[in-house]
mmCIF file with all atom_site columns, C-alpha atoms in Angstrom:
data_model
loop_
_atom_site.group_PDB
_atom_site.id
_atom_site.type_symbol
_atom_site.label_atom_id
_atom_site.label_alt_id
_atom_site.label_comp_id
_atom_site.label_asym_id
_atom_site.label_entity_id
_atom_site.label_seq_id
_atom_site.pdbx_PDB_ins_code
_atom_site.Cartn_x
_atom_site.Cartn_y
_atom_site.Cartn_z
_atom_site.occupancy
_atom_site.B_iso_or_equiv
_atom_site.pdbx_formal_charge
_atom_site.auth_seq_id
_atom_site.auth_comp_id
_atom_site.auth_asym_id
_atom_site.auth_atom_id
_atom_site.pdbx_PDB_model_num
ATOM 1   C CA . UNK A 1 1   ? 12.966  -18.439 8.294   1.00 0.00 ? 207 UNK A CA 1
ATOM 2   C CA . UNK A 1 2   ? 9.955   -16.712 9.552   1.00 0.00 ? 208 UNK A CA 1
ATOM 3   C CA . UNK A 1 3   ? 11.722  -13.515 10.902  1.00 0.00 ? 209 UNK A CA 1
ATOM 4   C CA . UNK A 1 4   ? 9.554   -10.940 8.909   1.00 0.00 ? 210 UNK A CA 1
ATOM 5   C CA . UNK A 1 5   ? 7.780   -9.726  12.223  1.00 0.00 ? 211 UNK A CA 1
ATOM 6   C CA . UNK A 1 6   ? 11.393  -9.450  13.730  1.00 0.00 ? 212 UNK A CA 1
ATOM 7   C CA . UNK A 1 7   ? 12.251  -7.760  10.355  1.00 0.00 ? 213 UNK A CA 1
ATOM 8   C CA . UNK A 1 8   ? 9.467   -5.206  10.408  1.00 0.00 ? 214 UNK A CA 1
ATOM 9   C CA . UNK A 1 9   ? 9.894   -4.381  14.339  1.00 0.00 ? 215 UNK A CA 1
ATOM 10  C CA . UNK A 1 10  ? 13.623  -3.448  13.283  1.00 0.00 ? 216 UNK A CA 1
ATOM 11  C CA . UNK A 1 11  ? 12.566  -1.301  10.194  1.00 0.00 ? 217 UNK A CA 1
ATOM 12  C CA . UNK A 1 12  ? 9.872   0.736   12.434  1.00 0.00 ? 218 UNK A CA 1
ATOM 13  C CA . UNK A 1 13  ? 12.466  0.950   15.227  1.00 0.00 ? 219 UNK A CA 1
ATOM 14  C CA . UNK A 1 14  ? 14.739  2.649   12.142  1.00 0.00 ? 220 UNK A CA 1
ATOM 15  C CA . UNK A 1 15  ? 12.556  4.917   10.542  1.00 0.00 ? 221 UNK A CA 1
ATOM 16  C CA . UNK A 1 16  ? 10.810  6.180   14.024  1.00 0.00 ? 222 UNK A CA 1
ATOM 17  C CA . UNK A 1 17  ? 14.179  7.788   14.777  1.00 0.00 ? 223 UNK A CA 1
ATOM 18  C CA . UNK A 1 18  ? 14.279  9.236   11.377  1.00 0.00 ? 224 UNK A CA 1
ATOM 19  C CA . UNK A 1 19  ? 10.515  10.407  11.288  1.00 0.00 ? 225 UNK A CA 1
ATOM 20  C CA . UNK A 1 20  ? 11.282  12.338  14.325  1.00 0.00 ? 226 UNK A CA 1
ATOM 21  C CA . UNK A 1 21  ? 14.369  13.749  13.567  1.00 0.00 ? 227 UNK A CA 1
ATOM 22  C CA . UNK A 1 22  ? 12.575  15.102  9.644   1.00 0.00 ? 228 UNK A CA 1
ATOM 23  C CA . UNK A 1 23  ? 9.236   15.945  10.562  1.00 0.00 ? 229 UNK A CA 1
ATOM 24  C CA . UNK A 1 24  ? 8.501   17.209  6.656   1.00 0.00 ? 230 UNK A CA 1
ATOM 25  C CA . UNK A 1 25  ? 9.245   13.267  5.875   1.00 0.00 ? 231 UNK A CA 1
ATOM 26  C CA . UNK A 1 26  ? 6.620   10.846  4.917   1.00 0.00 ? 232 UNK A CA 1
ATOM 27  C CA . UNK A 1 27  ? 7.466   6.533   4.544   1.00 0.00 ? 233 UNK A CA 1
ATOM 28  C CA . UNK A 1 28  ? 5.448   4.290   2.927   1.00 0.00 ? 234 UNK A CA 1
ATOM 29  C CA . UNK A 1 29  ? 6.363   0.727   5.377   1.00 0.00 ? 235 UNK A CA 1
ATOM 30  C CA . UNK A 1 30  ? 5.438   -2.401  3.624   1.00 0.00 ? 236 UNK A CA 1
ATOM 31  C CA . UNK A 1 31  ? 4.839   -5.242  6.145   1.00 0.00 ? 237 UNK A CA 1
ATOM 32  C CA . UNK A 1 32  ? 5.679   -8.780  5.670   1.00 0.00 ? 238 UNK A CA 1
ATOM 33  C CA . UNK A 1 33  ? 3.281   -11.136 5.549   1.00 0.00 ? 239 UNK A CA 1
ATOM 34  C CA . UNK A 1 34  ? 4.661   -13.232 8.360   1.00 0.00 ? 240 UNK A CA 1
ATOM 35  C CA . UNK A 1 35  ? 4.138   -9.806  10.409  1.00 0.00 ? 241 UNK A CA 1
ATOM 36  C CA . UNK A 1 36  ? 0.537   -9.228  9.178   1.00 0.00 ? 242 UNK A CA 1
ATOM 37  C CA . UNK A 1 37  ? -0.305  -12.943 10.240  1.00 0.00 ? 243 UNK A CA 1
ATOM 38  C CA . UNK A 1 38  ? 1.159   -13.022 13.754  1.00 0.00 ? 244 UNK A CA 1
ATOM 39  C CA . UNK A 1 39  ? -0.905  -11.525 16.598  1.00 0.00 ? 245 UNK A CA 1
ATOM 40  C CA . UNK A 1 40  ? 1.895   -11.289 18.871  1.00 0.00 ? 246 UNK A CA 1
ATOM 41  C CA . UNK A 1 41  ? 3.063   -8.916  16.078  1.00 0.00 ? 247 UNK A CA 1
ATOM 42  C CA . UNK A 1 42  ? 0.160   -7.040  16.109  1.00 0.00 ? 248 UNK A CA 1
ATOM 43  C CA . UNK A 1 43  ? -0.208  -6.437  19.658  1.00 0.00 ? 249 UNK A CA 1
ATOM 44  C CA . UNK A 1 44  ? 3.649   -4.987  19.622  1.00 0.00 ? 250 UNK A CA 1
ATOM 45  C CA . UNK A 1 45  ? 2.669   -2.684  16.952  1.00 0.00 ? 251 UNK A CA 1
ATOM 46  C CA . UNK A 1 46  ? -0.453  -1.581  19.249  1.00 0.00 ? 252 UNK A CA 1
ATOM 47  C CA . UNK A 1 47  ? 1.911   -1.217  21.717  1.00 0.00 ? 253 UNK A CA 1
ATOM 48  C CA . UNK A 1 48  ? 4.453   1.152   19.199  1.00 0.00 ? 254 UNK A CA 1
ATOM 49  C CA . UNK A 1 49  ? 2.093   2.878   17.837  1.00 0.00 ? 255 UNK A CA 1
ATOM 50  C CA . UNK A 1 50  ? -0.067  4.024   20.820  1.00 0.00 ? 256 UNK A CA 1
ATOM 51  C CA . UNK A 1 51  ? 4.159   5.143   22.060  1.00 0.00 ? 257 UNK A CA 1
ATOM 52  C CA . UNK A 1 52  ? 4.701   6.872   18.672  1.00 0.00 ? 258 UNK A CA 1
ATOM 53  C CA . UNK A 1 53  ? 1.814   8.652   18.277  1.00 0.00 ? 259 UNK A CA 1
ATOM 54  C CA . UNK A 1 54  ? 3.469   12.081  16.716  1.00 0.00 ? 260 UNK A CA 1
ATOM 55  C CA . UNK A 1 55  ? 4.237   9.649   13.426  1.00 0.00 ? 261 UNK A CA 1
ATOM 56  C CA . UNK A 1 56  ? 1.014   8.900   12.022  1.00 0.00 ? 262 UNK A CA 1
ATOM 57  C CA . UNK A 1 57  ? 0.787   12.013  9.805   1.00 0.00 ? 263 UNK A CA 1
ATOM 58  C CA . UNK A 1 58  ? 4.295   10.494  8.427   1.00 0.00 ? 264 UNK A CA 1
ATOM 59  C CA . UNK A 1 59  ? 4.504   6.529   8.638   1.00 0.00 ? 265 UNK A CA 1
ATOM 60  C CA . UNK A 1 60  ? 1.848   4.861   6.269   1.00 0.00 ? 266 UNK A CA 1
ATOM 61  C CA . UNK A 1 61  ? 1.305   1.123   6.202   1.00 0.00 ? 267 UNK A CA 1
ATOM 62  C CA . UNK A 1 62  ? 1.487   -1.043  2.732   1.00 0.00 ? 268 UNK A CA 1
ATOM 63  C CA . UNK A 1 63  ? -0.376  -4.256  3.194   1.00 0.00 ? 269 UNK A CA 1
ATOM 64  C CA . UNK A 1 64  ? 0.424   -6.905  -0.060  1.00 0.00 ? 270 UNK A CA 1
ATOM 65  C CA . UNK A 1 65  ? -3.434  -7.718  -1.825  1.00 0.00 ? 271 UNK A CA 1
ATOM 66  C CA . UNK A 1 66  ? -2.882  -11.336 -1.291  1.00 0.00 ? 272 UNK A CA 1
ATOM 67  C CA . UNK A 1 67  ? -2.775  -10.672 2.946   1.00 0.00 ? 273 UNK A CA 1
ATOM 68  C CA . UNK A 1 68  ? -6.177  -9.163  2.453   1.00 0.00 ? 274 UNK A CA 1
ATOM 69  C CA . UNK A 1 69  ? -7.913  -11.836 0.507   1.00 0.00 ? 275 UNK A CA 1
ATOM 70  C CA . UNK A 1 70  ? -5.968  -14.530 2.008   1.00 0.00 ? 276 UNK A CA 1
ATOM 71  C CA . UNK A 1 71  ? -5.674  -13.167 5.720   1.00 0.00 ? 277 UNK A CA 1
ATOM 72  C CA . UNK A 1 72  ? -8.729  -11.327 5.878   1.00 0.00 ? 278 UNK A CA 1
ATOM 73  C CA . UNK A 1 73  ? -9.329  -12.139 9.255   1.00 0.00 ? 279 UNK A CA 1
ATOM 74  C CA . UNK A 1 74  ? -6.111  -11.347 10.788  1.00 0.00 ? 280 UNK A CA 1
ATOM 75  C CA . UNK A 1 75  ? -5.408  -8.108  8.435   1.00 0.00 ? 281 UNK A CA 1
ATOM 76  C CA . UNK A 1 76  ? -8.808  -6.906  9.973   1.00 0.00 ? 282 UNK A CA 1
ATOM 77  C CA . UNK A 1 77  ? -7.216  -7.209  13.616  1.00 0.00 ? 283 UNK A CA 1
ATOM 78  C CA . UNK A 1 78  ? -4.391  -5.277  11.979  1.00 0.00 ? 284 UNK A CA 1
ATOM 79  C CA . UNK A 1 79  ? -6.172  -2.586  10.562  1.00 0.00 ? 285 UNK A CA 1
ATOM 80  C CA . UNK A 1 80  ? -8.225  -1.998  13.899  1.00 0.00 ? 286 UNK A CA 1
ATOM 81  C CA . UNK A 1 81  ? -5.000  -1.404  15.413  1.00 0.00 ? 287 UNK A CA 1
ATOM 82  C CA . UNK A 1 82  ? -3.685  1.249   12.436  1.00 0.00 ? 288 UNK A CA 1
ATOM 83  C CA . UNK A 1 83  ? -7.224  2.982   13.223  1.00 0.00 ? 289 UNK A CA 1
ATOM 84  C CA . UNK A 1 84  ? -6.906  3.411   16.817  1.00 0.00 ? 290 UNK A CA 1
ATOM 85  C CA . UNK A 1 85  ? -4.216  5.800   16.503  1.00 0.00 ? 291 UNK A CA 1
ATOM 86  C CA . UNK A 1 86  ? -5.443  7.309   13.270  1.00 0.00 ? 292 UNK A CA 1
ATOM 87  C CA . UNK A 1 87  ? -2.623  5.905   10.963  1.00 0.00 ? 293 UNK A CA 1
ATOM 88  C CA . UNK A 1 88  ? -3.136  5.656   7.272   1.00 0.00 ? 294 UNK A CA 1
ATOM 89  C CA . UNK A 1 89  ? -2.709  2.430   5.128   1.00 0.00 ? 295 UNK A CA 1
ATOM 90  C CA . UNK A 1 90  ? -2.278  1.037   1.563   1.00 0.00 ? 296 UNK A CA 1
ATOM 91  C CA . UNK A 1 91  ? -2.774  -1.958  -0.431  1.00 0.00 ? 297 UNK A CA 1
ATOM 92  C CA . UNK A 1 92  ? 0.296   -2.949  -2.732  1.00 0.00 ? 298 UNK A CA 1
ATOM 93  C CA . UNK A 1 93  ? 0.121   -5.237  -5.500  1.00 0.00 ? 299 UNK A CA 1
ATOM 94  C CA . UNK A 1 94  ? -3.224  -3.989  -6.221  1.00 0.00 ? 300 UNK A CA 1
ATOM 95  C CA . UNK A 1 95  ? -5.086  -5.959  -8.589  1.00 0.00 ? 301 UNK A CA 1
ATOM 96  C CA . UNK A 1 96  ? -3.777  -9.280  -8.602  1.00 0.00 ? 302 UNK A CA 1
ATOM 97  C CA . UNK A 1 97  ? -6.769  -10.743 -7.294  1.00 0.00 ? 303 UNK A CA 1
ATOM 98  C CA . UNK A 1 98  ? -8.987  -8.897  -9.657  1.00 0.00 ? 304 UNK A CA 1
ATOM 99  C CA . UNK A 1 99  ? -12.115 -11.457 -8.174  1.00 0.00 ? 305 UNK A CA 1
ATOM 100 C CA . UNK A 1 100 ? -12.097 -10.479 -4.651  1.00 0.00 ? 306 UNK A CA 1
ATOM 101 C CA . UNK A 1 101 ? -12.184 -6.285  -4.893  1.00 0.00 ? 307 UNK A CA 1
ATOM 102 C CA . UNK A 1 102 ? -15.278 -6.169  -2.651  1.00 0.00 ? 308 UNK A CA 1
ATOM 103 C CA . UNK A 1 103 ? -12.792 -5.134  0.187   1.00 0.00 ? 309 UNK A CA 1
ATOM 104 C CA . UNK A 1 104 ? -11.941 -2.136  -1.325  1.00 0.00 ? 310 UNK A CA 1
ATOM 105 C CA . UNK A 1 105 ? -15.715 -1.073  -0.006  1.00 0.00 ? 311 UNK A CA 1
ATOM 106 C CA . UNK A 1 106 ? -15.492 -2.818  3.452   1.00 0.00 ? 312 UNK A CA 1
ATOM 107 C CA . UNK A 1 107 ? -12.194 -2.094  4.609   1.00 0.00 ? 313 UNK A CA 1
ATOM 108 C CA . UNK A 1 108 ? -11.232 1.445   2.485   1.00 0.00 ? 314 UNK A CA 1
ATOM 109 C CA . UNK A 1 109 ? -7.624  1.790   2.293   1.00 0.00 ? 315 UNK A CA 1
ATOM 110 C CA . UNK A 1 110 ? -6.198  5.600   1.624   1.00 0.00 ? 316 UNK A CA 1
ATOM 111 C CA . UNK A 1 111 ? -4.732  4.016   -1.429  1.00 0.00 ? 317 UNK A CA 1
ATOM 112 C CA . UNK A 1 112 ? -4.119  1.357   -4.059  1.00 0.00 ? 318 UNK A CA 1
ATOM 113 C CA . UNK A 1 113 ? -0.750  0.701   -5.986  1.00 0.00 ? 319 UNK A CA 1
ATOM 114 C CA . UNK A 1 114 ? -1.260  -0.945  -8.735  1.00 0.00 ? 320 UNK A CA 1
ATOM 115 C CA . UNK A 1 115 ? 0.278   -4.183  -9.371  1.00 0.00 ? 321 UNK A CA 1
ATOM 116 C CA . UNK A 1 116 ? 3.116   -3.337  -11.822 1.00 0.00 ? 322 UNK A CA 1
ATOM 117 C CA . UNK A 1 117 ? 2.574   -6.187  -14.395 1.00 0.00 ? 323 UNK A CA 1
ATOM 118 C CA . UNK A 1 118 ? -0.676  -3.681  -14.862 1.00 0.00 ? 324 UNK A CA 1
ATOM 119 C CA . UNK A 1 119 ? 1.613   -1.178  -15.941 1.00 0.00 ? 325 UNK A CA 1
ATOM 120 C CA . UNK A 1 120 ? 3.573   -2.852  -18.317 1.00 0.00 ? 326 UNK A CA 1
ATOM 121 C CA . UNK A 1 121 ? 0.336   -3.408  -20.526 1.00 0.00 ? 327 UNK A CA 1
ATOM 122 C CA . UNK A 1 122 ? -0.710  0.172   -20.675 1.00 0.00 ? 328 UNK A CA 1
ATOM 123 C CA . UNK A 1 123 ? 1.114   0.246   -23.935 1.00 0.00 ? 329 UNK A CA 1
ATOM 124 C CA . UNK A 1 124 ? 0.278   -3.075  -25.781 1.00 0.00 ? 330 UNK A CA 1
ATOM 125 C CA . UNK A 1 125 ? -3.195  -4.048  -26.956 1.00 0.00 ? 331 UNK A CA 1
ATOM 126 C CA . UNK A 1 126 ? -6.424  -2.078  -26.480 1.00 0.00 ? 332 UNK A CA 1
ATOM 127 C CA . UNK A 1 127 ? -8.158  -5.229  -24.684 1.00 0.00 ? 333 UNK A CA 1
ATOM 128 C CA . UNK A 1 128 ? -4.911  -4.883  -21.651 1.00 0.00 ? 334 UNK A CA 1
ATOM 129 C CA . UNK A 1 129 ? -5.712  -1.355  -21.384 1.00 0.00 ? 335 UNK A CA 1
ATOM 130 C CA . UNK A 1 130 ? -9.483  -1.809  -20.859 1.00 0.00 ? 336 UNK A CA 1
ATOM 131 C CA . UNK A 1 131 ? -8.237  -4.384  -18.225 1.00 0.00 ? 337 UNK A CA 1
ATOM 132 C CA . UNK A 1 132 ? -6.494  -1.922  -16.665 1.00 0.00 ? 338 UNK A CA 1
ATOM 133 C CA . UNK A 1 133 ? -8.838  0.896   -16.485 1.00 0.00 ? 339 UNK A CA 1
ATOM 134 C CA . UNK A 1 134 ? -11.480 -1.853  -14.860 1.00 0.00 ? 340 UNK A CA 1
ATOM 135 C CA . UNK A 1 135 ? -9.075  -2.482  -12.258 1.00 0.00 ? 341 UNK A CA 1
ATOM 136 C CA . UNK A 1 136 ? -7.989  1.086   -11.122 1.00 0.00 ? 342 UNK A CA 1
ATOM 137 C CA . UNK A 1 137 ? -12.199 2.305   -12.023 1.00 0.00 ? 343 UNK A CA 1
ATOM 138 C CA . UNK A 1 138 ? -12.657 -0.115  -8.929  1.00 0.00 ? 344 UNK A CA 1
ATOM 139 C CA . UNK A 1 139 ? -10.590 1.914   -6.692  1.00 0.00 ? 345 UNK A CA 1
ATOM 140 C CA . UNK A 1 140 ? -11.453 5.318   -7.921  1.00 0.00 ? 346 UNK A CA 1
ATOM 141 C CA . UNK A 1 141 ? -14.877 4.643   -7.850  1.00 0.00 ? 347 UNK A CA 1
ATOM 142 C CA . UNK A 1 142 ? -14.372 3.981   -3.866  1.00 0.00 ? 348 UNK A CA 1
ATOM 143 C CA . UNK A 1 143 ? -12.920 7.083   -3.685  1.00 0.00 ? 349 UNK A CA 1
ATOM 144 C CA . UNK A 1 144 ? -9.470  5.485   -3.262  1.00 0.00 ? 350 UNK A CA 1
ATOM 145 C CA . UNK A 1 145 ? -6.351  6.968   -4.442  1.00 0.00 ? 351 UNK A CA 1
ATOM 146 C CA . UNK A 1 146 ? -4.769  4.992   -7.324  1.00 0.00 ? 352 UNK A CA 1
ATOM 147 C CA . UNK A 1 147 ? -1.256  4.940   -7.729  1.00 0.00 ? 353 UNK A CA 1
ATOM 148 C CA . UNK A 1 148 ? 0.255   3.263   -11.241 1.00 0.00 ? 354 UNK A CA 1
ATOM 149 C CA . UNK A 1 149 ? 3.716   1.445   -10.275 1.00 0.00 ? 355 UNK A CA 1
ATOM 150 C CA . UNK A 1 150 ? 7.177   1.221   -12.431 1.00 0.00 ? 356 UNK A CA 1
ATOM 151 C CA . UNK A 1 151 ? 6.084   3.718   -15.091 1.00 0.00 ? 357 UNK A CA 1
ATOM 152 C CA . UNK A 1 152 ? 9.336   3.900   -16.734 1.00 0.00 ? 358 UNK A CA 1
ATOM 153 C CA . UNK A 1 153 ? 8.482   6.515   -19.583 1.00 0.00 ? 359 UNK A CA 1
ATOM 154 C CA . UNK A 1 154 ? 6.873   9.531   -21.010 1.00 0.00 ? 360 UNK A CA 1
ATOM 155 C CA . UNK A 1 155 ? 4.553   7.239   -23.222 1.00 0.00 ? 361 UNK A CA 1
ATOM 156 C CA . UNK A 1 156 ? 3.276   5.154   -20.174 1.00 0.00 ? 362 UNK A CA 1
ATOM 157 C CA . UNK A 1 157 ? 3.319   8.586   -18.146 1.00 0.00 ? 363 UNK A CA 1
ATOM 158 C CA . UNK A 1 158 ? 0.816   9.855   -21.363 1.00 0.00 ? 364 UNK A CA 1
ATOM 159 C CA . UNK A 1 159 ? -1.356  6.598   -21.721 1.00 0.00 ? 365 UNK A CA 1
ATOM 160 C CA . UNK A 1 160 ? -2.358  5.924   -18.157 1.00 0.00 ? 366 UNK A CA 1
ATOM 161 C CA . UNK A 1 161 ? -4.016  10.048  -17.881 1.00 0.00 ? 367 UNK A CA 1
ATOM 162 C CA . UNK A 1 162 ? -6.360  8.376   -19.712 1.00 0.00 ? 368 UNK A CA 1
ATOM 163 C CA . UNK A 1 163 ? -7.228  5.522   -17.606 1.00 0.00 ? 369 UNK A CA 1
ATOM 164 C CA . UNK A 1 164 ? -8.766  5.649   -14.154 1.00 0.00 ? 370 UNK A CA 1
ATOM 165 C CA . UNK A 1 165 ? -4.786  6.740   -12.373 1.00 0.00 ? 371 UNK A CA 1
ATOM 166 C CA . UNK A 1 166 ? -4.334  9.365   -9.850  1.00 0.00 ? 372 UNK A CA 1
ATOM 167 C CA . UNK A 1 167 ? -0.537  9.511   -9.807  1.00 0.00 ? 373 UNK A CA 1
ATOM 168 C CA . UNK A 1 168 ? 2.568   7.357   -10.426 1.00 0.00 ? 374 UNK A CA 1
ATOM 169 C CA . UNK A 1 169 ? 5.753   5.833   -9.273  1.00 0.00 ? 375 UNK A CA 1
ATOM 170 C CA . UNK A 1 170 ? 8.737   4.461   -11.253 1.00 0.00 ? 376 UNK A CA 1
ATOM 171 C CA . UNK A 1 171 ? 12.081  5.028   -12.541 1.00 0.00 ? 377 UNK A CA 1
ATOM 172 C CA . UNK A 1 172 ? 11.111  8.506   -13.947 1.00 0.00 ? 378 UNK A CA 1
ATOM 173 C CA . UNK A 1 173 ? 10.255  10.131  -10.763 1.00 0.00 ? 379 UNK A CA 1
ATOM 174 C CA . UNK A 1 174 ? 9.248   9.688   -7.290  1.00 0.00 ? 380 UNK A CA 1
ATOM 175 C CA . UNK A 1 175 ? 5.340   9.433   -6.655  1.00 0.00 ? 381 UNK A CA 1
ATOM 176 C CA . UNK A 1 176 ? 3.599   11.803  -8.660  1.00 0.00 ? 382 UNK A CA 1
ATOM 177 C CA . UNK A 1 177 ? -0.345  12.998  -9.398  1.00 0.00 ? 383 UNK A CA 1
ATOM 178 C CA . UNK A 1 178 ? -1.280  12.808  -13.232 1.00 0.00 ? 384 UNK A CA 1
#
């Protein structure tokens, strides 16, 4: 129905309120990709951001991988607006596109999540795990944070310290550094 721009504008309205009211709390936002390809979207965010300027220390952007190999163009637009007022930004589904990680150099997010079908291999074959250490050795070799997604055990917890992960997410806990 293309209403993910109206979607996000409703979410930022939300959590701006909430921000402000808990000043110790930090959201993660993940924008659609409808928002992320509409410049009239982006030039109301420039206008809500430059008007919520007290939030960027708590309100981080997600950005889906397939925006920024797909949508370079317009997620670079996007991105020059989240730098203006010093706002922080992260690329979800992180690894899908395991061909096109040259903008991990170019346009440096704070972090990478890693896609969670990733995750899900850390404990089958030896050949998924060097896979997966390849595709978070990209990030951390940018000096990017990389965050493993839908760890679900102990075991996964214990097999990716070995790989190239700087924290988790998942069913276990909320986001936490190895």
């Amino acid at each position: 129905f293309k209403l993910g721009a109206e979607f996000d504008k409703h979410v930022l309205h939300s959590v701006s309120e909430r921000l402000t009211a808990n000043r110790k709390l930090k959201l993660a936002i993940n924008l659609t990709l409808t928002s992320i390809s509409s410049t009239q979207f982006v030039a109301w965010l420039d206008d809500y951001l430059a008007n919520h300027l007290q939030l960027a220390e708590q309100l981080i952007f997600e950005l889906p991988e397939s925006a920024i190999v797909h949508s370079r163009q317009q997620v670079e637009l996007l991105l020059a607006v989240l730098r203006r007022y010093s706002f922080s930004w992260g690329v979800d589904q992180y690894g899908r596109n395991f061909q096109s990680l040259d903008y991990l150099e170019t346009l440096r997010p704070s972090y990478v999540k890693v896609d969670h079908g990733y995750t899900g291999m850390v404990l089958k074959e030896e050949g998924d795990q060097a896979f997966l250490s390849a595709v978070c050795r990209a990030a951390h070799n940018a000096g990017i944070v990389t965050i493993a997604t839908r760890v679900e055990s102990q075991e996964q917890v214990q097999a990716l310290s070995h790989l190239f992960v700087d924290g988790y997410q998942g069913f276990i806990s909320p986001p936490y550094p190895l």
